[in-house]
mmCIF file of C-alpha atoms in Angstrom:
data_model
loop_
_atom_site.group_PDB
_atom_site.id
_atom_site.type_symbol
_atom_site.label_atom_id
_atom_site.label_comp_id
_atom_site.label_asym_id
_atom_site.label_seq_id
_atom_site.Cartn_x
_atom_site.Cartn_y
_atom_site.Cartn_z
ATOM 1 C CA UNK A 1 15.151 40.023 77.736
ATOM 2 C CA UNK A 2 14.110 36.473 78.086
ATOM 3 C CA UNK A 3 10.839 36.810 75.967
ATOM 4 C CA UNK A 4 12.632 38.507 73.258
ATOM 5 C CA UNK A 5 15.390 36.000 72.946
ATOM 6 C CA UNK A 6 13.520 33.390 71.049
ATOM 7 C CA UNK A 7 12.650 35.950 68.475
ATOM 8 C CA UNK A 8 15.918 37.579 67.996
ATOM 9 C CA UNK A 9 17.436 34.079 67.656
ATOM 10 C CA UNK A 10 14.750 33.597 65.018
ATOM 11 C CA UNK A 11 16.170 36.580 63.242
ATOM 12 C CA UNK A 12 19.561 36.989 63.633
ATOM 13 C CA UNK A 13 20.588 33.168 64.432
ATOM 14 C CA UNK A 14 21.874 31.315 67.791
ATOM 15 C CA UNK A 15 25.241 32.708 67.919
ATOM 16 C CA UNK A 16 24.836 36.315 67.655
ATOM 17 C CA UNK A 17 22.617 36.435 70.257
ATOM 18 C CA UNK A 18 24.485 34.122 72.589
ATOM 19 C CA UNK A 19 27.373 36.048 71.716
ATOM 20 C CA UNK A 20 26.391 39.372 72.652
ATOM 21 C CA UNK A 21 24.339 37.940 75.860
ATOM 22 C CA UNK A 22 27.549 36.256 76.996
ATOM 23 C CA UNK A 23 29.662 39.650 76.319
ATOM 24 C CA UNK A 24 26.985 41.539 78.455
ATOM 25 C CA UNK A 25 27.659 39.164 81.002
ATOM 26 C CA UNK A 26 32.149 39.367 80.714
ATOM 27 C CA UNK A 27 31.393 43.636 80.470
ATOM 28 C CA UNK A 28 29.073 43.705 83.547
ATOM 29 C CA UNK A 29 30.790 41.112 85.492
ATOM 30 C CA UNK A 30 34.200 43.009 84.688
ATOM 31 C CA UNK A 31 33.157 46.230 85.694
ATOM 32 C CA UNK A 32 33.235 45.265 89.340
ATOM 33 C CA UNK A 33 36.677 45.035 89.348
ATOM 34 C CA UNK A 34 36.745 49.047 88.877
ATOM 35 C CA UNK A 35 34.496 49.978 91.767
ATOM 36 C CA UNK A 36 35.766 50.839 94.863
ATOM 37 C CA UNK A 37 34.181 52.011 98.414
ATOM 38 C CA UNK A 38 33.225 55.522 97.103
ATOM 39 C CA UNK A 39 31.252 54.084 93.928
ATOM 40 C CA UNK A 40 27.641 55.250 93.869
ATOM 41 C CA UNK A 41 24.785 52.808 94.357
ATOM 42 C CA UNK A 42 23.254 53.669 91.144
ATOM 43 C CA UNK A 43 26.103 52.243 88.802
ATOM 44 C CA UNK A 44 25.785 48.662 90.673
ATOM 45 C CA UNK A 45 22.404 48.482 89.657
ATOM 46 C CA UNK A 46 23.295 49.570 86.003
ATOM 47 C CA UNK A 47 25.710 46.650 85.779
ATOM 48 C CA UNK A 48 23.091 44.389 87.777
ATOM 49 C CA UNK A 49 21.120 45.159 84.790
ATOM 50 C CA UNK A 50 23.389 44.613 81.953
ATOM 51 C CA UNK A 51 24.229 41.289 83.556
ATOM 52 C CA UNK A 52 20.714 40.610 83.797
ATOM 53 C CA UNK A 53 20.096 41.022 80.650
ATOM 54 C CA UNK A 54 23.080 39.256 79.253
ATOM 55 C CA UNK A 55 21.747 36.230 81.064
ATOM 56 C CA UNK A 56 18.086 36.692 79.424
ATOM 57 C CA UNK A 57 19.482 36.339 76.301
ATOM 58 C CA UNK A 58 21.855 33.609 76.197
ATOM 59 C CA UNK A 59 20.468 31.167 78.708
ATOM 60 C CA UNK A 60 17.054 30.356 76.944
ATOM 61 C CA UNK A 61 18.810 30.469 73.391
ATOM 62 C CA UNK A 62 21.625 27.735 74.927
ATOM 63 C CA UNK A 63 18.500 26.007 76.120
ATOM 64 C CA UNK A 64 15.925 26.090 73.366
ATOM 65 C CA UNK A 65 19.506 24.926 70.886
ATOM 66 C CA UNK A 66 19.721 21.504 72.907
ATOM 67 C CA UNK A 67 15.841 20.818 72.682
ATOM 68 C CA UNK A 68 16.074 21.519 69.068
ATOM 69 C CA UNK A 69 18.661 18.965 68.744
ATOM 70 C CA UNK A 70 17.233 16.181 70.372
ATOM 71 C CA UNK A 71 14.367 13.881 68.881
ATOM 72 C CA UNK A 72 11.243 14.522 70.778
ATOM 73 C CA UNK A 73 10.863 10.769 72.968
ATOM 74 C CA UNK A 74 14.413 12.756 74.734
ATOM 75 C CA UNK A 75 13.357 15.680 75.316
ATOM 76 C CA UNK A 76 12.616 15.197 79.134
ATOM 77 C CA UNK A 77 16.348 13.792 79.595
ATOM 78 C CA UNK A 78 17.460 16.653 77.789
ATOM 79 C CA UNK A 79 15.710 19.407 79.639
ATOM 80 C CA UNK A 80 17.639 17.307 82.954
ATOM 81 C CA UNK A 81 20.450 17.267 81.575
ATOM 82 C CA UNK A 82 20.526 20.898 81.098
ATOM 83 C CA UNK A 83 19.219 21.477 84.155
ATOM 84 C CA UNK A 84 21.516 19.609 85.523
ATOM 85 C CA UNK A 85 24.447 21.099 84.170
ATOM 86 C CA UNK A 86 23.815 24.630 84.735
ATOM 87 C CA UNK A 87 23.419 24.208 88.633
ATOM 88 C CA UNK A 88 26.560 22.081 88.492
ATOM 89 C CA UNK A 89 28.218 24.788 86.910
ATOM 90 C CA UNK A 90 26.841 27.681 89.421
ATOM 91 C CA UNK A 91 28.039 25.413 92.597
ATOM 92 C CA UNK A 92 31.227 25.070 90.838
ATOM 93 C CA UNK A 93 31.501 28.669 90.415
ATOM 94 C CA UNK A 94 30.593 29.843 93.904
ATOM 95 C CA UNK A 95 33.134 27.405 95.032
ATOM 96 C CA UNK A 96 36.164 28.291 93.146
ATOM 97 C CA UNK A 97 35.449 32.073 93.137
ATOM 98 C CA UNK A 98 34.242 32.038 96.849
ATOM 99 C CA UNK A 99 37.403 30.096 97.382
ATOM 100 C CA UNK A 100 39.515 32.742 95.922
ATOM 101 C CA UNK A 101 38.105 35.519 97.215
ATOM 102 C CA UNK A 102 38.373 34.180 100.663
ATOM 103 C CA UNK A 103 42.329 33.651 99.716
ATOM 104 C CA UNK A 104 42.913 37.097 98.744
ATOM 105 C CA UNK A 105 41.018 38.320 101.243
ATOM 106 C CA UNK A 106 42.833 36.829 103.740
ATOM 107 C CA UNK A 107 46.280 37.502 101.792
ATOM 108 C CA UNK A 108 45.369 40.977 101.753
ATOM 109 C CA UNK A 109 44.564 41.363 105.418
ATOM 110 C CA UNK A 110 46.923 38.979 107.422
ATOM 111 C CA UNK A 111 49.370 42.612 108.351
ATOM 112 C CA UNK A 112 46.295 43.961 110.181
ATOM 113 C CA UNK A 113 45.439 40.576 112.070
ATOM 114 C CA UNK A 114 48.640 40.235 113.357
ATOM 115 C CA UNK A 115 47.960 42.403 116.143
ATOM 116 C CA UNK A 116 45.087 40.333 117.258
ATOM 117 C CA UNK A 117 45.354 37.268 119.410
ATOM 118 C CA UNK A 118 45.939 33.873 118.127
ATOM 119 C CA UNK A 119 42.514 32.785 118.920
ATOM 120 C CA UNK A 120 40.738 35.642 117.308
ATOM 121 C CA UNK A 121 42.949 35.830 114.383
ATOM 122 C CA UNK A 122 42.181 32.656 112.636
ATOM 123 C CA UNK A 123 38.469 33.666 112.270
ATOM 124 C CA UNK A 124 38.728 37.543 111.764
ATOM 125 C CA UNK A 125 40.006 36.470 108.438
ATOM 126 C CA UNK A 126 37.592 33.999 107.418
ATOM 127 C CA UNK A 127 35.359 36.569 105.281
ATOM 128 C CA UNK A 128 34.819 40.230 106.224
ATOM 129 C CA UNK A 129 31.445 39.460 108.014
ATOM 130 C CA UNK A 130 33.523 37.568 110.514
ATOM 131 C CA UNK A 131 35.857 40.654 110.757
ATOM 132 C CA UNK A 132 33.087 42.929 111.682
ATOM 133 C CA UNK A 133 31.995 40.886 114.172
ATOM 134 C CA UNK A 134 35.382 40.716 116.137
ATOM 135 C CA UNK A 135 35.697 44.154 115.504
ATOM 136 C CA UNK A 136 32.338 44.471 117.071
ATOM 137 C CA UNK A 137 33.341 42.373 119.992
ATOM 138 C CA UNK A 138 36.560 44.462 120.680
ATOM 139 C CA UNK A 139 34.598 47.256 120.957
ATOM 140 C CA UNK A 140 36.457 50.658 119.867
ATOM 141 C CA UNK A 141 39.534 48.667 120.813
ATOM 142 C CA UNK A 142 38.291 46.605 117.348
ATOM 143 C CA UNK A 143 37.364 49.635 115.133
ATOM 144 C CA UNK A 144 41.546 49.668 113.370
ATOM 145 C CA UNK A 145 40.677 46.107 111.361
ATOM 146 C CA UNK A 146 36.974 47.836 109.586
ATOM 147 C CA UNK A 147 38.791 50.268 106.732
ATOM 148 C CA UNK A 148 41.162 47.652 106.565
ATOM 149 C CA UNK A 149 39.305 44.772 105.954
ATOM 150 C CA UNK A 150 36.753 47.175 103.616
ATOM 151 C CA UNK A 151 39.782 47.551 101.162
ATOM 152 C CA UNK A 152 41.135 43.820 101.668
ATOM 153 C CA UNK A 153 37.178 42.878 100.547
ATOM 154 C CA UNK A 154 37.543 45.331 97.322
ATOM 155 C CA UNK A 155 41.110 44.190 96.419
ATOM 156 C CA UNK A 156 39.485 40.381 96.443
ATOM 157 C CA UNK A 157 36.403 41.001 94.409
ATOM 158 C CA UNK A 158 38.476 42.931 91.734
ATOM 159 C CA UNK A 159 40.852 39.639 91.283
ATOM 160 C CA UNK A 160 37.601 37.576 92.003
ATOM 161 C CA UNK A 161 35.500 39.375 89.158
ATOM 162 C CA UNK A 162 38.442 39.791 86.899
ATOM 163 C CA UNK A 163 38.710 35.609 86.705
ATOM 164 C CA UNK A 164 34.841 35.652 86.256
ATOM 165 C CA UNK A 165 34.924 37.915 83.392
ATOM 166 C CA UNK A 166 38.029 35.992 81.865
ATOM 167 C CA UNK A 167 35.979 32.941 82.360
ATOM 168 C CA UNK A 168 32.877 34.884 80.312
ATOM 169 C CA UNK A 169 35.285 35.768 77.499
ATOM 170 C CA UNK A 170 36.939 32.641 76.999
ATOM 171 C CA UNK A 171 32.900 31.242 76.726
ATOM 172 C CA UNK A 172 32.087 33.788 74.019
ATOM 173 C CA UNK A 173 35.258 32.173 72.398
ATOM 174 C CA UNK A 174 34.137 28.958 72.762
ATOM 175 C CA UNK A 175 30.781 29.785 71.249
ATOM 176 C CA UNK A 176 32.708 31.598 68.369
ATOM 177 C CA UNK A 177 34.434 28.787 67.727
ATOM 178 C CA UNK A 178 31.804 26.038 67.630
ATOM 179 C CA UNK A 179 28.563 27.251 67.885
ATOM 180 C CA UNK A 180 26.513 27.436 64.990
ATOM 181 C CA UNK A 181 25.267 30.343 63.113
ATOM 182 C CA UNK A 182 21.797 30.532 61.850
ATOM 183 C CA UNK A 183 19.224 27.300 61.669
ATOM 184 C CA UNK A 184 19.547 25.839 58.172
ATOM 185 C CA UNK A 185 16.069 24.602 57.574
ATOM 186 C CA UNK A 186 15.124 21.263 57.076
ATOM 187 C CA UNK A 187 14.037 19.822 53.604
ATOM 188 C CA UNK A 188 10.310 19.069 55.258
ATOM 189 C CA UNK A 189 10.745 23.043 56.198
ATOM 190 C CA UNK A 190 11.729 23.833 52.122
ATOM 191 C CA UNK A 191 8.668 21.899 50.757
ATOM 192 C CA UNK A 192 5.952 24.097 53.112
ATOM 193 C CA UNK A 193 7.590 27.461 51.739
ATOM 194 C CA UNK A 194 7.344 26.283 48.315
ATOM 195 C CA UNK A 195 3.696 25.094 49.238
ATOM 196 C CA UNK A 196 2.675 28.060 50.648
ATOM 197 C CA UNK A 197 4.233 29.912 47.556
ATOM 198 C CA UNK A 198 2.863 28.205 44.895
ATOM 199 C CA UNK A 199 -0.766 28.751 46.776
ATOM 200 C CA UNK A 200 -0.427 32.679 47.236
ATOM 201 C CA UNK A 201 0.506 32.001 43.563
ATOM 202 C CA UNK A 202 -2.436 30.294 42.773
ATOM 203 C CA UNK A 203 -4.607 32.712 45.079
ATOM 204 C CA UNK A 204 -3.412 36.058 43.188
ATOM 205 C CA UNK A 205 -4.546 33.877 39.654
ATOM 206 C CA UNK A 206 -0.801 33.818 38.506
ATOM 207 C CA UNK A 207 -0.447 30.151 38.299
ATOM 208 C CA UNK A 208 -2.973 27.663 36.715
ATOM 209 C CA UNK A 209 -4.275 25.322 39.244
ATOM 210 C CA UNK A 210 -3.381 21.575 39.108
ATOM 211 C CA UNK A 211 -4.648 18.450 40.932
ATOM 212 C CA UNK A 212 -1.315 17.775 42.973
ATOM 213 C CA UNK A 213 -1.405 21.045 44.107
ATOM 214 C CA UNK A 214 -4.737 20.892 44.974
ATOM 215 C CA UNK A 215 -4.121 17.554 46.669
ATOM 216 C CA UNK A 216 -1.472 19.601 48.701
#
């Protein structure tokens, strides 16, 4: 989707298409929260897709609408900046969301830890890797915390994705709000239509041809 975002921006204007990349983005991102253990494969990598996708659309158009609006001696400090600010933004995320899905993870699982030792219980409910691997360690002993920490893990990534896609949303707001819609082009952009006008004018012998013209 990334080639054909320039184009479609061309077309249609910077906020459509940012609009409906970051939608893609709040639909795919939201439909995690309705998977659950049974969910086949194939429908993850449909919504891997429409994420995807969502992503090839908006990111270059957010990108290519900050070049265009810096003079061209800034252009290098505006290509950091955005750089910049979009892995900012993806440690952020992974932080907060990692954060919380650790929380409810935890929340969701502390009934089932209770029956391990104190030692062991502390990092059993760190993340559900660290689960497995106690369980693994107990041996069949360990085998009652896998189903539940499975469903603690899907009962976190539905609250986890469900603040993700509310997060997406409130962006396409944002962009609704104060994005702009098409390009309004620029008086030097005006004069080379009518230019180029008056020549295919001139070229199919509709217009009389006159020195400034000429000149042009």
């Amino acid at each position: 989707m990334s080639p054909r975002s320039a184009s479609l921006v061309s077309r249609l204007g910077i906020r459509p298409v940012m609009v409906a990349g970051m939608l893609m983005n709040a639909v795919a991102i939201g439909g995690w929260a309705f998977l659950d253990q049974s969910s086949p494969i194939w429908i993850v990598g449909v919504m891997f897709f429409v994420q995807g996708s969502g992503l090839g659309l908006a990111v270059p158009a957010a990108t290519a609408t900050v070049m265009e609006g810096l003079p061209r001696e800034r252009a290098g400090a505006g290509s950091a900046l955005t750089n910049t600010a979009r892995q900012v933004a993806v440690a952020l995320s992974v932080a907060v969301l990692g954060s919380i899905l650790s929380q409810v993870y935890r929340n969701s699982l502390d009934p089932t830890l209770s029956a391990l030792p104190a030692a062991a219980r502390n990092g059993a409910g760190s993340s559900i890797t660290a689960t497995q691997a106690v369980a693994a360690q107990l041996g069949h002993a360990g085998q009652f915390l896998l189903a539940p920490a499975n469903s603690a893990f899907v009962d976190a990534m539905r609250v986890t994705t469900g603040i993700a896609a509310a997060l997406a949303v409130v962006g396409v707001v944002g962009l609704l709000r104060w994005m702009p819609g098409r390009k309004r082009p620029t008086i030097e952009e005006l004069v080379a239509a009518e230019v180029a006008a008056a020549e295919r004018e001139l070229e199919a012998g509709n217009l009389p041809e006159s020195p400034e013209l000429s000149e042009r």
